[in-house]
Amino acid sequence: MTPDGQALAVAAVAALLFTGLGAGALLLTADRAPPEPYEPTATVPAGVDYVGTVNLTAYRSDPAVANGSRASLGFQSRVEFYAGPPYLRSLALSPPPNASLDPTNASRVTYFGRSGSRYGARLVVANWTGEAAAEALESRRGIGFTPETRRGYTVRRSEAGAAVAVLDNGAEGGPVPRAGPRLLTIGNASAVEDAVDVAADRAATDAEPATLDGDLRREYRETSDGYVRFAYRFRPSTVPDYPFVGPAVRTIQYVGSSYTLDRAGTNAAATPAVRVRIHITSEGAGSADDVRNILAAGQSFYLLQSSNDTLKTELRRARFNVTGRTVVTEYESSPAGLRVLVRGLFRNQPEPESLDPPASAEPSSSGRPPARGPA
Amino acid sequence: MSLRTILRKELLWSRHRALALLFVLVLLPAAFAGASVFFQSTLPKDAPVAVVVEDDAVSGAEYDVVAASFRLFSKPVRYDSEARALRDLERETVYAVVSVPPDLGDPAVDRVNMTVTIDGDMTPYREPSGALVSVVSATMNRQLDTRVVVDREVRGEERKLASYLLPSFLQILVFTFAFAYLPYNLASEEAVLDRLRVETSLDAVVAGKLLFFTGLLAVPLLVFHGLGLGLGYGVNLLAPGAILAYGLTFLACGAIATAVTFASGFGTTGRLLNVLVLFAFLGFSGLVYPAGFFSPLRRGVVRLMPTHYAMVVVRGTTLRDLPPAEFGTWLGGVALFALAALVPLKLAMIAYERGT
């Protein structure tokens, strides 16, 4: 073979090789379905009274947004009209950072639990290991965790009632459909075990997971989008008597909220406004009208008494619409004014049984004291 | 005859009267059960109240606060003139007049007086209005820095329930006369009607009967009036406006009842249907309670019923001694309703004549 022929043969072999490699790579990538988006409620057990998710990436995108959202949610959680789902109080709870656990690494947290019960946990998407999470809790509470195996998952339990389990170790194919972040559940042992069972059933092909369903799931889905979404079953026993409209308020059955960021009209550096949309589902259209009237009265009182012009402008834009038996409340505010706005809008509701700020050492549903940031 | 035979006879009888049984056993119960949706609350939560500003110093926010406070228990309606609001109070378009005082939002002012005026003749609203005022007062004082004293002012005599009900009971009698006795009388004279048609028209026969029965109403009217005088109720049932309203109501309802009677061929179904219509008029004419007493739905229906306005005219002229001219438009409306009721009557009579 001439040198030219040899060079041509080498080039042909190289071309064939590269073509083969390229085709193989193409085939491999073509066969793999694109990763499904993470469904935060897919691992939430059935039979819970509340479920809520916070997209921490958006939440932390602006310090003012984080502070405003936390304050607003904290206020709503203490107002008995909203039955004060304990998970919102625990929004301010977080394992302390340590060498192997960085709270700012968490990208999403999902809360679930039952009202008036210690049953509750959170599902955290983060690059945390189970050991690191348990160590963080040990250093905070001075409690020890003992690993146990449940349906192939390691559940670290403490005698104090808290538990930690990793539901997805970061490998592809788990509830979080991409390599990297893990899905952990942290909270009350019963709730953690139920979440483990749901994850195990999801992994098994022949088992039907008993996950979030029914009206609560529908209410959650109706929140549609937002960096904060929550829905809960209302507990009427917490509302005191209120002349004429008390029965209407007690007929509230479900509440769902979503917080979205509105960057319209602002440059990238500016703090976005927070748009809040709340669904309050009552027993009937008549009671929904009463709920709307209560909220509208609160708006009128606040407009009369407030001396803050910015707040007044925001209050005037608040809307309360009744659709069937659902009141849809919409308002938008700068993060700084959000807490005050929410307080004003709900001031005419039945007197809450307690508006005291939660005690600094108040335990969460998982039995832990409060800390600074979410997740 | 054995029990079995009797039961079989009853079954056969039922087959022959399937339509009447269907009406009594299905339609009537369904209508009554369905009517229950119109009754949602036992307090006048949706009664219209006029909200009027006392003077130009009242801000929009102050007005909104008062309106919002009442909206929890009433249907506030904005009025620009107190005189017009008070006139509508007499005409039962609204059941209270709320005067919004200035300075509600002024933190420098310690105390503000607000007046809620009701009509003393509107007896069923008097006690609930007291509860409403106290709740509104508590709500406003809880929310506002300024102390708000809500005074309830009663216009006119605080009429007792017994005398308030006298005109209503007479209206109930008018309805019953039209929908129960008149159809019964027509049915009993069915055979005579055919003979009379030989000598005159059916139109004349029916018109004569309606006019005669309208005239007969003078007797119960005098009985009610006499008893009212004897019991010292202070109700003038012989007020011209009231007599006109009662008469027009009877003509309208009598025409409807007669139309149903002819359309049903003087049958039992027609009489039962008339009973159903009677209940509808009794339930939705606002004879006793204010519109909006039981539900906004019922308020809407009541406000559509011409007989409700006839009742308001009767109360206005008998209890408050208002001149009939005050209700000229409404009386005209009731007269138009009576005329309109003659249309189905004529159609039913044509169908009857063709059928016989």
Coordinates of C-alpha atoms in Angstrom, one line a residue, chain A residues 79-294:
Chain A
V79 CA -54.0 33.4 63.0
E80 CA -56.5 30.9 64.0
F81 CA -58.7 31.7 60.9
Y82 CA -56.0 29.7 59.2
A83 CA -55.8 27.2 61.9
G84 CA -52.1 27.8 62.3
P85 CA -50.6 24.8 60.6
P86 CA -47.6 24.0 62.6
Y87 CA -45.4 23.4 59.6
L88 CA -45.5 27.1 58.9
R89 CA -44.0 27.8 62.3
S90 CA -41.4 25.3 61.5
L91 CA -40.6 27.1 58.3
A92 CA -38.2 29.0 60.5
L93 CA -36.7 25.8 61.8
S94 CA -33.5 24.4 60.4
P95 CA -30.8 22.1 61.4
P96 CA -27.8 24.2 62.3
P97 CA -25.0 24.2 59.7
N98 CA -22.1 21.9 60.5
A99 CA -19.1 20.7 58.5
S100 CA -21.0 18.4 56.3
L101 CA -24.5 20.0 56.3
D102 CA -25.1 23.3 54.7
P103 CA -28.7 24.5 55.0
T104 CA -28.3 26.8 52.0
N105 CA -27.6 23.7 49.9
A106 CA -31.2 22.6 50.2
S107 CA -33.2 23.4 47.1
R108 CA -36.7 22.4 48.1
V109 CA -38.6 21.4 51.2
T110 CA -42.0 19.8 51.5
Y111 CA -43.9 19.8 54.8
F112 CA -46.7 17.5 55.8
G113 CA -48.5 16.4 58.9
R114 CA -51.7 16.3 60.9
S115 CA -53.3 19.2 62.7
G116 CA -53.3 19.0 66.5
S117 CA -50.8 16.2 66.5
R118 CA -47.1 15.7 66.6
Y119 CA -47.3 13.7 63.4
G120 CA -45.4 15.7 60.9
A121 CA -42.2 15.7 58.9
R122 CA -40.5 17.5 56.0
L123 CA -39.0 16.2 52.8
V124 CA -35.8 18.0 52.0
V125 CA -34.0 17.9 48.6
A126 CA -30.4 18.6 49.5
N127 CA -26.9 17.2 49.2
W128 CA -27.1 16.0 52.8
T129 CA -26.3 12.6 54.0
G130 CA -28.4 10.9 56.6
E131 CA -25.4 10.8 58.9
A132 CA -24.8 14.6 58.6
A133 CA -28.5 15.4 59.2
A134 CA -28.6 13.1 62.3
E135 CA -25.3 14.6 63.5
A136 CA -26.7 18.1 63.1
L137 CA -29.8 17.2 65.2
E138 CA -27.6 15.4 67.8
S139 CA -25.5 18.5 68.2
R140 CA -28.6 20.7 68.5
R141 CA -30.7 18.5 70.8
G142 CA -28.1 16.4 72.5
I143 CA -30.0 13.2 71.5
G144 CA -28.6 10.1 69.9
F145 CA -29.9 8.3 66.8
T146 CA -30.0 4.6 66.3
P147 CA -30.0 3.3 62.7
E148 CA -32.7 0.7 61.8
T149 CA -33.6 -0.8 58.6
R150 CA -37.2 -0.5 57.2
R151 CA -38.0 -2.0 53.9
G152 CA -34.5 -1.5 52.7
Y153 CA -34.1 2.1 53.9
T154 CA -32.0 3.2 56.9
V155 CA -34.1 5.1 59.4
R156 CA -32.2 6.8 62.2
R157 CA -34.5 7.1 65.2
S158 CA -34.1 8.9 68.5
E159 CA -35.8 8.1 71.7
A160 CA -37.1 11.7 71.7
G161 CA -39.4 10.8 68.8
A162 CA -37.5 12.3 65.9
A163 CA -36.2 10.3 63.0
V164 CA -34.2 10.8 59.8
A165 CA -34.2 8.7 56.7
V166 CA -32.7 9.1 53.2
L167 CA -35.3 8.2 50.6
D168 CA -33.1 8.9 47.6
N169 CA -29.4 8.6 47.8
G170 CA -28.7 10.8 44.9
A171 CA -28.5 8.1 42.3
E172 CA -30.6 8.4 39.2
G173 CA -34.0 6.7 39.3
G174 CA -35.0 7.8 42.8
P175 CA -37.8 10.2 43.7
V176 CA -35.4 13.0 42.7
P177 CA -34.8 12.1 39.0
R178 CA -31.3 13.3 38.6
A179 CA -28.0 12.4 40.0
G180 CA -26.8 14.6 42.8
P181 CA -29.2 15.8 45.4
R182 CA -30.6 13.5 48.0
L183 CA -34.2 13.3 49.3
L184 CA -34.3 13.1 53.0
T185 CA -37.2 13.0 55.4
I186 CA -36.8 14.5 58.8
G187 CA -39.4 14.7 61.5
N188 CA -41.7 12.7 63.8
A189 CA -40.8 9.0 63.6
S190 CA -44.3 7.9 62.5
A191 CA -44.4 10.4 59.7
V192 CA -40.9 9.5 58.6
E193 CA -41.8 5.8 58.6
D194 CA -44.9 6.6 56.5
A195 CA -42.8 8.5 54.0
V196 CA -40.3 5.6 53.9
D197 CA -43.2 3.3 53.1
V198 CA -44.4 5.5 50.3
A199 CA -40.9 5.7 48.8
A200 CA -40.6 1.9 49.1
D201 CA -43.9 1.4 47.4
R202 CA -43.0 3.8 44.7
A203 CA -39.7 1.9 44.1
A204 CA -41.6 -1.4 43.9
T205 CA -43.4 -2.1 40.7
D206 CA -46.1 -4.2 42.2
A207 CA -47.2 -1.9 45.1
E208 CA -49.5 1.1 45.0
P209 CA -48.2 3.9 47.2
A210 CA -50.7 5.4 49.7
T211 CA -49.8 8.9 48.9
L212 CA -51.5 12.3 49.2
D213 CA -54.9 12.1 47.6
G214 CA -58.5 13.4 47.8
D215 CA -59.5 16.9 48.4
L216 CA -56.3 18.0 50.0
R217 CA -54.4 17.0 46.9
R218 CA -56.9 18.9 44.8
E219 CA -56.6 21.9 47.0
Y220 CA -52.8 21.8 46.8
R221 CA -52.9 21.4 43.0
E222 CA -55.2 24.4 42.7
T223 CA -52.4 26.6 44.1
S224 CA -50.9 25.8 40.7
D225 CA -47.5 27.4 41.0
G226 CA -45.4 29.6 43.3
Y227 CA -42.2 29.3 45.3
V228 CA -44.4 28.8 48.4
R229 CA -47.5 26.5 48.0
F230 CA -49.5 25.1 50.8
A231 CA -52.9 23.6 51.4
Y232 CA -54.5 22.3 54.5
R233 CA -57.7 21.0 55.9
F234 CA -59.4 23.5 58.1
R235 CA -60.0 22.7 61.8
P236 CA -63.2 24.5 62.7
S237 CA -63.0 23.9 66.4
T238 CA -60.2 26.6 66.6
V239 CA -62.5 29.4 65.6
P240 CA -64.4 31.1 68.4
D241 CA -68.0 32.2 68.1
Y242 CA -68.5 35.3 66.0
P243 CA -72.0 36.9 65.9
F244 CA -73.9 36.3 62.7
V245 CA -71.0 35.1 60.6
G246 CA -69.3 32.7 63.0
P247 CA -71.0 29.7 61.6
A248 CA -69.8 30.7 58.1
V249 CA -66.2 31.0 59.2
R250 CA -66.5 27.6 60.9
T251 CA -67.6 26.0 57.6
I252 CA -64.2 26.7 56.0
Q253 CA -63.0 23.4 54.9
Y254 CA -59.7 23.9 53.0
V255 CA -57.2 26.7 52.6
G256 CA -54.5 26.9 50.0
S257 CA -52.0 29.6 49.3
S258 CA -49.3 30.3 46.8
Y259 CA -46.6 33.0 46.8
T260 CA -45.2 34.0 43.4
L261 CA -42.6 36.6 42.5
D262 CA -43.5 39.4 40.2
R263 CA -40.5 40.9 38.5
A264 CA -42.5 42.8 36.0
G265 CA -41.4 46.4 35.6
T266 CA -38.3 46.0 37.6
N267 CA -34.7 45.5 36.6
A268 CA -32.9 42.4 37.5
A269 CA -31.2 44.0 40.5
A270 CA -34.5 45.2 42.0
T271 CA -36.3 43.2 44.7
P272 CA -39.4 41.6 43.1
A273 CA -42.8 42.0 44.5
V274 CA -44.5 39.1 46.1
R275 CA -47.9 38.1 44.8
V276 CA -50.0 36.1 47.2
R277 CA -53.1 34.1 46.1
I278 CA -55.2 32.4 48.8
H279 CA -58.1 30.0 48.2
I280 CA -60.5 29.6 51.1
T281 CA -63.1 26.9 50.4
S282 CA -66.1 26.9 52.6
E283 CA -69.2 24.8 52.9
G284 CA -71.3 26.8 50.5
A285 CA -71.6 29.9 48.4
G286 CA -73.4 31.8 51.2
S287 CA -70.7 31.2 53.7
A288 CA -68.0 32.1 51.1
D289 CA -69.8 35.4 50.7
D290 CA -69.5 35.9 54.5
V291 CA -65.8 35.1 54.4
R292 CA -65.3 37.5 51.6
N293 CA -67.1 40.2 53.6
I294 CA -65.0 39.6 56.6

